[in-house]
CSV table of C-alpha atoms in Angstrom, one decimal:
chain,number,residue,atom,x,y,z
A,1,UNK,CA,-23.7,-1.6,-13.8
A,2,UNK,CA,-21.6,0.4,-16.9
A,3,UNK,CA,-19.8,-1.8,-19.0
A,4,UNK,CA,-16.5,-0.5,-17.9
A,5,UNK,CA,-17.7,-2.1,-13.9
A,6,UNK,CA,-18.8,-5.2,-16.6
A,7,UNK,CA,-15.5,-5.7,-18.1
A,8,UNK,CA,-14.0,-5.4,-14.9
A,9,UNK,CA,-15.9,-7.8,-12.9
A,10,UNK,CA,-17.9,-9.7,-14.9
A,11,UNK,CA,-21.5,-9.9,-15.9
A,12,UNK,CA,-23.6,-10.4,-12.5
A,13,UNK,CA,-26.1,-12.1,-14.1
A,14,UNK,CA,-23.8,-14.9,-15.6
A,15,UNK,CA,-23.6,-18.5,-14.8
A,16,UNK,CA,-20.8,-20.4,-15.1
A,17,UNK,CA,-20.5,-23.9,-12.9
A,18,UNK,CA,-17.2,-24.8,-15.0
A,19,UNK,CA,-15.8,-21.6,-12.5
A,20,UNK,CA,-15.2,-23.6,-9.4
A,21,UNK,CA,-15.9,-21.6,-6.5
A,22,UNK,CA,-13.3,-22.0,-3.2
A,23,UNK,CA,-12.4,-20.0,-0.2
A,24,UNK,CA,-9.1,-20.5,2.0
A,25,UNK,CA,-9.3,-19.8,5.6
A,26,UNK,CA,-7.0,-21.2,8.6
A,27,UNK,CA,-9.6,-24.1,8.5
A,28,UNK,CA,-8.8,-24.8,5.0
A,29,UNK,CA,-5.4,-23.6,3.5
A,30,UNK,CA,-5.8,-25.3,0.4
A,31,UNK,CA,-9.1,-24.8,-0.2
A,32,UNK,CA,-10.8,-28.0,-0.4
A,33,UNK,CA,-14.0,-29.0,-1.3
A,34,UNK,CA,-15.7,-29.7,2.2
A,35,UNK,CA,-12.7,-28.5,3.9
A,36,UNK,CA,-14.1,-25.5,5.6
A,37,UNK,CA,-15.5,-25.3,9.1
A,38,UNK,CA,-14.6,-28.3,10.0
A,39,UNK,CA,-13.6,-27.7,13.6
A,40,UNK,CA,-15.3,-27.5,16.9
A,41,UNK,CA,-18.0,-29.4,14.7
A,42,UNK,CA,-18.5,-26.8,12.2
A,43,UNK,CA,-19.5,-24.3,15.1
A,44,UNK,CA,-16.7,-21.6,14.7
A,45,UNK,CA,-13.8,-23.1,16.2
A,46,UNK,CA,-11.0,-21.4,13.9
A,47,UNK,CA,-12.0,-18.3,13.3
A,48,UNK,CA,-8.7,-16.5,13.7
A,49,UNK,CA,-5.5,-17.8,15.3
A,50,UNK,CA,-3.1,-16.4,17.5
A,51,UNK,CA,0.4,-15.4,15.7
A,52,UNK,CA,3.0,-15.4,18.2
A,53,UNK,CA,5.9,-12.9,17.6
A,54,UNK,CA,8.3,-13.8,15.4
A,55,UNK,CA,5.8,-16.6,13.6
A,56,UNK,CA,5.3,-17.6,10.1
A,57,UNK,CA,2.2,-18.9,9.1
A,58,UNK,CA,0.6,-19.9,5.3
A,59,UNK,CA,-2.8,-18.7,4.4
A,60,UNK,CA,-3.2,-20.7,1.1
A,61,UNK,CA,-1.3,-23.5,-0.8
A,62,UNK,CA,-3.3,-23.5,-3.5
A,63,UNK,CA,-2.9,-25.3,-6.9
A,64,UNK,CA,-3.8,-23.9,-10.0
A,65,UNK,CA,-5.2,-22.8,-12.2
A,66,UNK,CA,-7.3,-20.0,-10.6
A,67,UNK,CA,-7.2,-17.2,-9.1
A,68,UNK,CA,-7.5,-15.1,-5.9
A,69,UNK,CA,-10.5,-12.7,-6.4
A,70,UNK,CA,-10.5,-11.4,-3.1
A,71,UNK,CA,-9.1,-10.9,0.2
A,72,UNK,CA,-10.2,-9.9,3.5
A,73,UNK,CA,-8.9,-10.1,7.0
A,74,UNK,CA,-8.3,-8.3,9.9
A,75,UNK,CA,-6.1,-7.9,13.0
A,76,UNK,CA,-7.0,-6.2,16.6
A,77,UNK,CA,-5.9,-2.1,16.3
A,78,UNK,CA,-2.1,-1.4,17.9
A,79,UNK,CA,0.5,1.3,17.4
A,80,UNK,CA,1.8,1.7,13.9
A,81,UNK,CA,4.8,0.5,14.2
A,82,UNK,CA,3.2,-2.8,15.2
A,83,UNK,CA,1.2,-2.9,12.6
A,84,UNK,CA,4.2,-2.0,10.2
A,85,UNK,CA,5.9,-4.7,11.3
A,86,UNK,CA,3.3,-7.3,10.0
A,87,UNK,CA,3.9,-9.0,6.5
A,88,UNK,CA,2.4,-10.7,3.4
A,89,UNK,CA,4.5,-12.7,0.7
A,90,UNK,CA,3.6,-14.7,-2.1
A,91,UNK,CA,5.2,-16.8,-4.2
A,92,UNK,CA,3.9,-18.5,-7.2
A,93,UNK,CA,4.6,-22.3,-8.8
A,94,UNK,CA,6.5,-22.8,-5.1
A,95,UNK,CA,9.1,-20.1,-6.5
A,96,UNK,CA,10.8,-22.1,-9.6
A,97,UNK,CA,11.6,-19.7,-11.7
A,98,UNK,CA,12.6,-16.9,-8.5
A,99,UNK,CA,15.6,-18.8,-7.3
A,100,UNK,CA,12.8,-19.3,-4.3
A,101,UNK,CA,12.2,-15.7,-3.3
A,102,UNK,CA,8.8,-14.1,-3.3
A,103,UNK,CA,7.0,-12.4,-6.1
A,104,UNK,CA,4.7,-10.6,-3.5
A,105,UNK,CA,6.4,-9.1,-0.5
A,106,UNK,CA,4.9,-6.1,1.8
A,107,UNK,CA,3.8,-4.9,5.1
A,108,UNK,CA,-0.2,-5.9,5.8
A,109,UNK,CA,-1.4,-2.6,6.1
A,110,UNK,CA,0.2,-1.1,2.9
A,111,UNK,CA,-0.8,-4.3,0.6
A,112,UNK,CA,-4.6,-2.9,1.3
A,113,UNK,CA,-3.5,1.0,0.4
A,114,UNK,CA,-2.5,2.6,3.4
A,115,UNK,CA,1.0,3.6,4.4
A,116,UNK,CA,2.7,4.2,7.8
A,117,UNK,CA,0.4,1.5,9.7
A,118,UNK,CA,-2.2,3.5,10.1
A,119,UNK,CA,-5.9,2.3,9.1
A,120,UNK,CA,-8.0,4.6,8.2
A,121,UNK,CA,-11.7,4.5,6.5
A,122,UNK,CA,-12.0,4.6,3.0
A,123,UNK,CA,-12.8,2.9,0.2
A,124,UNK,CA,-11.9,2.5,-3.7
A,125,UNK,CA,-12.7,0.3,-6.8
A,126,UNK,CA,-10.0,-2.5,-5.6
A,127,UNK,CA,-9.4,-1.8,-2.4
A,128,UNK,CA,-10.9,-0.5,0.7
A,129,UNK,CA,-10.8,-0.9,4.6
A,130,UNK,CA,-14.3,-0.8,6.1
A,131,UNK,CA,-14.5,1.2,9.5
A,132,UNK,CA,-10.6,1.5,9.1
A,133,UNK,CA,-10.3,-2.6,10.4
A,134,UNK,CA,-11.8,-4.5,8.1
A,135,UNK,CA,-9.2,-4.7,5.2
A,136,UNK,CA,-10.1,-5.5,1.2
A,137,UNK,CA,-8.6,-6.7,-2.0
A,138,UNK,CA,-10.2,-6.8,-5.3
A,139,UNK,CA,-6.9,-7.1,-7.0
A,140,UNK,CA,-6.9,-10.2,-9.2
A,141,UNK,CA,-4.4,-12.6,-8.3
A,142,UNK,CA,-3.9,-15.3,-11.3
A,143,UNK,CA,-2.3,-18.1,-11.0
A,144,UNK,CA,-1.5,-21.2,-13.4
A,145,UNK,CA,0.4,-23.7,-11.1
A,146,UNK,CA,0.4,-22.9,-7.9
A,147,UNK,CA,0.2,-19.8,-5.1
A,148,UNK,CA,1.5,-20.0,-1.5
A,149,UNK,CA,0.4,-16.7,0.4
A,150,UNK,CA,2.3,-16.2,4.1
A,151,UNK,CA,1.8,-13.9,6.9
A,152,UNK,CA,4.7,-12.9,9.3
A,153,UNK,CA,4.3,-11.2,12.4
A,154,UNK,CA,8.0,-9.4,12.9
A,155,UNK,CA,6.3,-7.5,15.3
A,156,UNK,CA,7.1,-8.1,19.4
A,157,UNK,CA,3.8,-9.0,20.5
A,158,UNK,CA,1.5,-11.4,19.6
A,159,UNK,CA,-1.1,-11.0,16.7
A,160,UNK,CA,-4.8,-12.3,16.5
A,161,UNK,CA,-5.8,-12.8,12.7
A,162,UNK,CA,-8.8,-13.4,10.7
A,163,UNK,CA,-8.8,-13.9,7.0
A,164,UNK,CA,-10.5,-15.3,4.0
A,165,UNK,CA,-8.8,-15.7,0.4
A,166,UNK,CA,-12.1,-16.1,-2.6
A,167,UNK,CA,-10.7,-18.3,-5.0
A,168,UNK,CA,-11.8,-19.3,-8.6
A,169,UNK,CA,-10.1,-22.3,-9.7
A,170,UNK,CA,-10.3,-22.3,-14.2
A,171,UNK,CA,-7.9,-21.7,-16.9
A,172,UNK,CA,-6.4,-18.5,-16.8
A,173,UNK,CA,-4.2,-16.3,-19.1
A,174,UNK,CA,-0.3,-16.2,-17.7
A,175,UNK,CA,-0.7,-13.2,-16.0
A,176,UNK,CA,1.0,-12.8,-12.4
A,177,UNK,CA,0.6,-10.1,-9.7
A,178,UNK,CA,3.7,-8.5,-8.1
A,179,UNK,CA,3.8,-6.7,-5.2
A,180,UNK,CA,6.6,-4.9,-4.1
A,181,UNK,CA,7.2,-2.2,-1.6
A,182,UNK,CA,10.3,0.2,-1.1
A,183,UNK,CA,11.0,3.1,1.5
A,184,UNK,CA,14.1,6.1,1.1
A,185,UNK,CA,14.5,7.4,4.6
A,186,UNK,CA,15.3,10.0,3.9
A,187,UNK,CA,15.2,10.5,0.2
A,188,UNK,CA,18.3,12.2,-2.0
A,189,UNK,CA,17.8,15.4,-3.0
A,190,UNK,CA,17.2,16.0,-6.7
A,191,UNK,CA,17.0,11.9,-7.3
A,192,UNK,CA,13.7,10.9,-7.9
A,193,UNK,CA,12.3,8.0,-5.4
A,194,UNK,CA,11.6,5.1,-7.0
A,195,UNK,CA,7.7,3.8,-7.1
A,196,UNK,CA,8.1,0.8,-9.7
A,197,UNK,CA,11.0,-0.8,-11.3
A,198,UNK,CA,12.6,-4.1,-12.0
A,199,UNK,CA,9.5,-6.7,-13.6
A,200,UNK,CA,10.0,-7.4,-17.4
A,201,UNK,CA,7.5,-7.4,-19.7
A,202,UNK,CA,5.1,-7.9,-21.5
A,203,UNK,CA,3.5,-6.6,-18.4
A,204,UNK,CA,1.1,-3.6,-17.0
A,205,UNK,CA,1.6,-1.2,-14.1
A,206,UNK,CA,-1.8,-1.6,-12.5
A,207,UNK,CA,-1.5,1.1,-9.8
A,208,UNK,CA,0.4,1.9,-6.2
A,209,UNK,CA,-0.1,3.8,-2.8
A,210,UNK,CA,2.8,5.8,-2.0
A,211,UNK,CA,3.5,7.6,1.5
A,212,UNK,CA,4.8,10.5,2.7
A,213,UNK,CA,6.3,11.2,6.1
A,214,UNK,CA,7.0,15.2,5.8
A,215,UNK,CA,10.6,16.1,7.0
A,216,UNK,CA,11.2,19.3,5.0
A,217,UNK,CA,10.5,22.8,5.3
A,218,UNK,CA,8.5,25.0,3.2
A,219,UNK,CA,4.4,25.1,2.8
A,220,UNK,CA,3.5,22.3,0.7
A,221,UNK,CA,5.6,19.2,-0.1
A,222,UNK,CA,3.7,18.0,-3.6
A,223,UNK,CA,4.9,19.4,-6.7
A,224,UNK,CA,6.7,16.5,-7.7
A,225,UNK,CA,5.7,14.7,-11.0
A,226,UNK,CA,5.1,11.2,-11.5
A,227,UNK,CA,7.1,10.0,-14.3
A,228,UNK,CA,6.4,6.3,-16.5
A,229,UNK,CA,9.9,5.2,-18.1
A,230,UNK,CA,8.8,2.7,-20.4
A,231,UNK,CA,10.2,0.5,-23.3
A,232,UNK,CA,13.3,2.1,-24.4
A,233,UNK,CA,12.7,5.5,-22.3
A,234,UNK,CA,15.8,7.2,-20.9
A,235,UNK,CA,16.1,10.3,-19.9
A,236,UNK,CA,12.8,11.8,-20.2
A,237,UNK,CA,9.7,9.4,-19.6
A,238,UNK,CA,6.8,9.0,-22.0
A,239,UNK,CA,4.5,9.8,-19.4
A,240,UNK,CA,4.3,12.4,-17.7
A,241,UNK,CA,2.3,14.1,-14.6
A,242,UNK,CA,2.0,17.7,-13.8
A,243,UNK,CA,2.3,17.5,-10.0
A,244,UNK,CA,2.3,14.9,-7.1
A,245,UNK,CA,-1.9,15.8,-6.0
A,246,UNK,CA,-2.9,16.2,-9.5
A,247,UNK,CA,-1.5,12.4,-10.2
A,248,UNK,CA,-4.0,11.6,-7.0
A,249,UNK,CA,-7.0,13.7,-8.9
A,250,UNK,CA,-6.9,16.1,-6.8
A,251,UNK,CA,-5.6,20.1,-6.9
A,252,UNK,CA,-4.3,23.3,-5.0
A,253,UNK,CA,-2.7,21.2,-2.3
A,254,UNK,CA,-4.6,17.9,-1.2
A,255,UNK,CA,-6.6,17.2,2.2
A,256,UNK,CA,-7.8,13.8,2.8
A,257,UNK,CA,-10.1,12.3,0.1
A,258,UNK,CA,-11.0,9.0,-1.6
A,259,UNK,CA,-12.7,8.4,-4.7
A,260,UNK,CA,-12.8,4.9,-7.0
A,261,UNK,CA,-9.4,5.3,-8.9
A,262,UNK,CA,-7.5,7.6,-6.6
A,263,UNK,CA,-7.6,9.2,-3.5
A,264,UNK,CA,-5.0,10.3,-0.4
A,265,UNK,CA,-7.2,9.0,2.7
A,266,UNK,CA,-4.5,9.4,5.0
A,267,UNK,CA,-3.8,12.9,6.2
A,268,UNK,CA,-1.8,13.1,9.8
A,269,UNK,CA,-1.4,16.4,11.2
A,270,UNK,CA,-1.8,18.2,14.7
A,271,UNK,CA,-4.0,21.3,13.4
A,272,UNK,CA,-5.4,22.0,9.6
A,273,UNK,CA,-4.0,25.1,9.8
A,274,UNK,CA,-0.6,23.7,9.5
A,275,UNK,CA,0.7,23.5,6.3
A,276,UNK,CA,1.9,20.6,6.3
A,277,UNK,CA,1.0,17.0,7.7
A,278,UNK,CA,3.3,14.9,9.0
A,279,UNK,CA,2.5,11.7,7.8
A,280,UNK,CA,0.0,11.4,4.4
A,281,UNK,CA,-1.0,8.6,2.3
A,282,UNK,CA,-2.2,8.4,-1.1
A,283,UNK,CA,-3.5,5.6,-3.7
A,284,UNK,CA,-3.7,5.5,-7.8
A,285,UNK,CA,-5.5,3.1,-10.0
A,286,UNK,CA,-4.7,2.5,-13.8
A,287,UNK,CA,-7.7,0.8,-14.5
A,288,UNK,CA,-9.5,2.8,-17.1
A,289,UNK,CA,-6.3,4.5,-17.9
A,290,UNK,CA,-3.9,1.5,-18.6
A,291,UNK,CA,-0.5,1.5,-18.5
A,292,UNK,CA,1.0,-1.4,-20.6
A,293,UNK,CA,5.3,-2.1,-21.7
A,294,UNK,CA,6.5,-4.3,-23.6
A,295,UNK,CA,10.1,-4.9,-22.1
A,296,UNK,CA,10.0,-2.7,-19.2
A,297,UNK,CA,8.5,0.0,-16.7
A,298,UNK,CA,10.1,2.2,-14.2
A,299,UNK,CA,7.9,4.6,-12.8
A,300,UNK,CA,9.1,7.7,-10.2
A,301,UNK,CA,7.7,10.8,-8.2
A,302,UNK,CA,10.0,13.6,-7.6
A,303,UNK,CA,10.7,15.5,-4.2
A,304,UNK,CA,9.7,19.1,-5.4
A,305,UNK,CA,7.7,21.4,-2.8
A,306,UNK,CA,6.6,25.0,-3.0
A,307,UNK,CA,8.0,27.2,-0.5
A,308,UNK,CA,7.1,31.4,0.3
A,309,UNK,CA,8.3,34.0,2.4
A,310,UNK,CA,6.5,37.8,3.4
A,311,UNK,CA,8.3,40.3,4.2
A,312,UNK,CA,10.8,40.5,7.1
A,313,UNK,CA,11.9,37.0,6.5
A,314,UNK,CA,14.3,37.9,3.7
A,315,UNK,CA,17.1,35.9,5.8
A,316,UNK,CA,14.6,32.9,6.2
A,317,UNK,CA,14.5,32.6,2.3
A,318,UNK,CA,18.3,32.6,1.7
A,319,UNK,CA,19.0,29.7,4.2
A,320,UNK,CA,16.1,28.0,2.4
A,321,UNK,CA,17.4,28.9,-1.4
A,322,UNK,CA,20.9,28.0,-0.3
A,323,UNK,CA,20.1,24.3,1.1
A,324,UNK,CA,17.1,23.9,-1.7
A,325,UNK,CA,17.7,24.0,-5.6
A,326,UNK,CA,15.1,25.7,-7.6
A,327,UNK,CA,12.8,24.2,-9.8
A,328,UNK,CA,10.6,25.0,-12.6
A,329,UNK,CA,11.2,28.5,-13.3
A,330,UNK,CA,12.9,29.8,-10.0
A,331,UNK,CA,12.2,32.1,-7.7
A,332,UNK,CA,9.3,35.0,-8.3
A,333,UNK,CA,7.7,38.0,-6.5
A,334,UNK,CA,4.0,38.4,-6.0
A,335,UNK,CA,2.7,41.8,-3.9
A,336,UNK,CA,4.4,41.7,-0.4
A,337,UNK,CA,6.0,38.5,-0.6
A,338,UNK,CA,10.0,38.4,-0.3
A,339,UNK,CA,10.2,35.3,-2.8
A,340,UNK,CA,8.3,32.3,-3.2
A,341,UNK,CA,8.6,29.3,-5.6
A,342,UNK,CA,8.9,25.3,-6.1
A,343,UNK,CA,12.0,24.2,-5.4
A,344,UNK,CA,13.7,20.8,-4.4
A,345,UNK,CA,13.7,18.8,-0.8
A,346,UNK,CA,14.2,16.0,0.8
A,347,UNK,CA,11.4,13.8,2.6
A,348,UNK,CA,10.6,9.8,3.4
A,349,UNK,CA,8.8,8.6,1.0
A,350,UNK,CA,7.8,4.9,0.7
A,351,UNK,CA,5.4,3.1,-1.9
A,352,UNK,CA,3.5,-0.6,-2.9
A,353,UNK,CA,3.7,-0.9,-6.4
A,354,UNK,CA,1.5,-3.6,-8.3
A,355,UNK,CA,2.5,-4.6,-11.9
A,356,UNK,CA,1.4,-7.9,-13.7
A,357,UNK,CA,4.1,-9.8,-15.7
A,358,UNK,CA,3.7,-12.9,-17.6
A,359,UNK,CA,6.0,-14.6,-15.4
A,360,UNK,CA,6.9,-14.5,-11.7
A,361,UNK,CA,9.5,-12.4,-10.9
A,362,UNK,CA,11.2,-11.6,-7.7
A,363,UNK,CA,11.2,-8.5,-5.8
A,364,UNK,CA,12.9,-7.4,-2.9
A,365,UNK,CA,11.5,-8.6,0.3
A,366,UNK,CA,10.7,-6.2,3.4
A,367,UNK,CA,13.5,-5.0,5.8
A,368,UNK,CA,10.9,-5.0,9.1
A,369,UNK,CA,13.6,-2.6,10.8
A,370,UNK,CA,13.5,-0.3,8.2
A,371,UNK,CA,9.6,-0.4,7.5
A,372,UNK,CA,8.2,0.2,11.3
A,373,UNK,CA,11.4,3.4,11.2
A,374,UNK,CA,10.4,6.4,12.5
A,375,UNK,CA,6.2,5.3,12.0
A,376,UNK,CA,5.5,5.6,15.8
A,377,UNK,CA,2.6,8.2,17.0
A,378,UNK,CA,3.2,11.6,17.3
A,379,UNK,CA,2.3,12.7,21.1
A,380,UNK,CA,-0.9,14.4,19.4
A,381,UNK,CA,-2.5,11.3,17.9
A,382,UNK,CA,-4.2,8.8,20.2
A,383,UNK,CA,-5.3,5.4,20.3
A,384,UNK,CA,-8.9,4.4,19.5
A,385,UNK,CA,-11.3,2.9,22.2
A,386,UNK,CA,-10.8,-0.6,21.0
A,387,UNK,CA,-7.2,-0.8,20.8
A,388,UNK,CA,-6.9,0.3,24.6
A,389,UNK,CA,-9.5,-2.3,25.3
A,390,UNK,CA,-7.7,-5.0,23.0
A,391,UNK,CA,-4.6,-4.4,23.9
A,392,UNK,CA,-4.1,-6.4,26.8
A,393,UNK,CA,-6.3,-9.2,25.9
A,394,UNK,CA,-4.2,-9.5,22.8
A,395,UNK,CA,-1.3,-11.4,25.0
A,396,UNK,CA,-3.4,-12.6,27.9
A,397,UNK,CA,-3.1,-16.5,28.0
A,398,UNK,CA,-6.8,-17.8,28.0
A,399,UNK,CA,-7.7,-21.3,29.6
A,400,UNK,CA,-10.6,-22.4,27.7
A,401,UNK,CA,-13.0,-25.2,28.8
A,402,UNK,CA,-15.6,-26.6,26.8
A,403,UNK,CA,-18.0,-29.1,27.9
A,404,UNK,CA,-17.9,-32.5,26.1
């Protein structure tokens, strides 16, 4: 293991007994000691439970200090808006210094780096779904007096979930995890969408997923940068990208990838020939690269695509220069195209951002309606094998008898 992976996670090799090791299930929210499997006389009687639309349910009350090191869990595969529609929130210390309002608040699929509530294979350093169902978290989750973690189903049918929270209980250093998640549909031309903003410092911008649902025109939708205001920036950032698929590692237009610290593993579209997709996904880790302010941290990606036109669509490309402002250095000519170019537009764009603060801080908690918007399938894509077979067992009412 490389000492970066060491520094990370810790030494493998170590032994520690002051670290005491818990896990929270639906058995045992608060992680007692001798709390788990305790029903159906330790034989797997809680497994998952059935969230009926419109519940609320905790998956930890924990008291600290300690720390989440993990997550898993998993839900039965439905229609994305479905999916979409199913939240996590977290607040920490029962929400004293929040006024009561989460610290943590986004749609399940997203918190584990997937937009539009679609799962889909991959894996990275800190997150990953397995098989595209069995969802991950290696994000660090400290906590010094207390974490409550809650799942709501704002979905209309209901939801079967499984879950385990790995907990460390030990001091800790006042550092808190906030995850936040915001959607422009659709976005404003020439204003830059907003990935991160709001949590003061001291702090650090660990990473984010941001997704795309294509609505413009043009052949390729990612020249925006990705720009880190921090401490004092104003108009210009301190950081700096070069372009929304180089941020991701990537280059020359991006096809569905994943790698440890970046990757876009969601890529939607009827045909790779078309230029576009119409719905992608993408995730960035600042790991090895941090990102630390003082004060504060806004970070944004701008709507800037690339757009060309051969010859006898000379009409084509005024409509297009008329409704889109040029960018970078406008318009050129290359052998027998008319024009071609970067220029502005105007797409959905939505994002989880996760940035550690030395306090808990609110964020703004998910709009349901305005998350599962416009996510449904496109007539193309189809269900998999096991949601067709899940989905009516899902809601069937089960009598079940078990022999004393």
């Amino acid at each position: 293991m490389s000492p970066i992976m060491f520094g990370m996670f810790g030494d493998p090799a170590a032994i520690d007994p002051s670290l005491d090791c818990r896990a929270a299930t639906f058995e045992n929210v608060t992680g007692a000691r001798g709390g788990g499997g305790t029903e159906a006389d330790g034989r797997k009687g809680a497994a998952y439970r059935t969230i009926k639309a419109g519940e609320r349910v905790t998956l930890c009350e924990l008291d600290g200090p300690g720390r989440v090191t993990h997550m898993w869990c998993t839900v039965p595969p439905a229609p994305p808006e479905e999916l979409r529609a199913l939240t996590i929130e977290g607040w920490y210390d029962g929400g004293a210094t929040t006024g009561g309002e989460p610290s943590i608040s986004v749609p399940l699929v997203d918190l584990f780096g997937v937009a539009h509530g679609r799962p889909v294979a991959y894996a990275s350093v800190l997150a990953a779904m397995q098989e595209g169902r069995g969802f991950n978290l290696h994000v660090p989750m400290p906590f010094v007096g207390g974490l409550r973690l809650e799942f709501f189903n704002g979905s209309k049918r209901n939801v079967d979930l499984y879950y385990q929270l790995d907990v460390t209980l030990g001091a800790v250093e006042p550092s808190y995890l906030h995850v936040s998640w915001r959607r422009e549909n659709p976005t404003t031309m020439q204003r830059d969408f907003v990935i991160a903003d709001g949590i003061e410092g001291p702090g650090r911008f660990l990473g984010c997923n941001v997704g795309v649902r294509v609505l413009d025109g043009g052949n390729w939708y990612g020249e925006g940068e990705v720009k880190v205001f921090r401490d004092g920036d104003t108009t210009h950032p301190t950081i700096c990208g070069t372009g929304l698929e180089d941020y991701v590692g990537s280059a020359w237009g991006m096809g569905a990838h994943h790698s440890l610290w970046a990757g876009a593993p969601l890529d939607v579209r009827e045909h790779q020939r078309n230029p576009q997709p119409d719905f992608v996904g993408f995730y960035r880790w600042h790991v090895p690269d941090p990102i630390m302010f003082a004060s504060h941290m806004r970070v944004t990606i701008q709507q800037i695509g690339m757009a060309m036109f051969g010859p006898g669509h000379e009409a084509e490309f005024e409509a297009y220069a008329a409704a889109h402002p040029v960018a970078g250095r406008g318009w050129w000519r290359i052998g027998p195209l008319v024009a071609a170019g970067i220029a502005d537009r105007v797409d959905d764009y939505c994002a989880t951002a996760f940035v550690y603060a030395t306090r808990p801080q609110p964020v703004e908690r998910v709009d349901v309606a305005a998350a599962i918007a416009d996510v449904a399938r496109r007539p193309y894509e189809r269900p998999s094998t096991m949601e067709q077979m899940l989905s009516t067992a899902v809601n069937a009412e089960i009598d079940v008898f078990r022999p004393r």
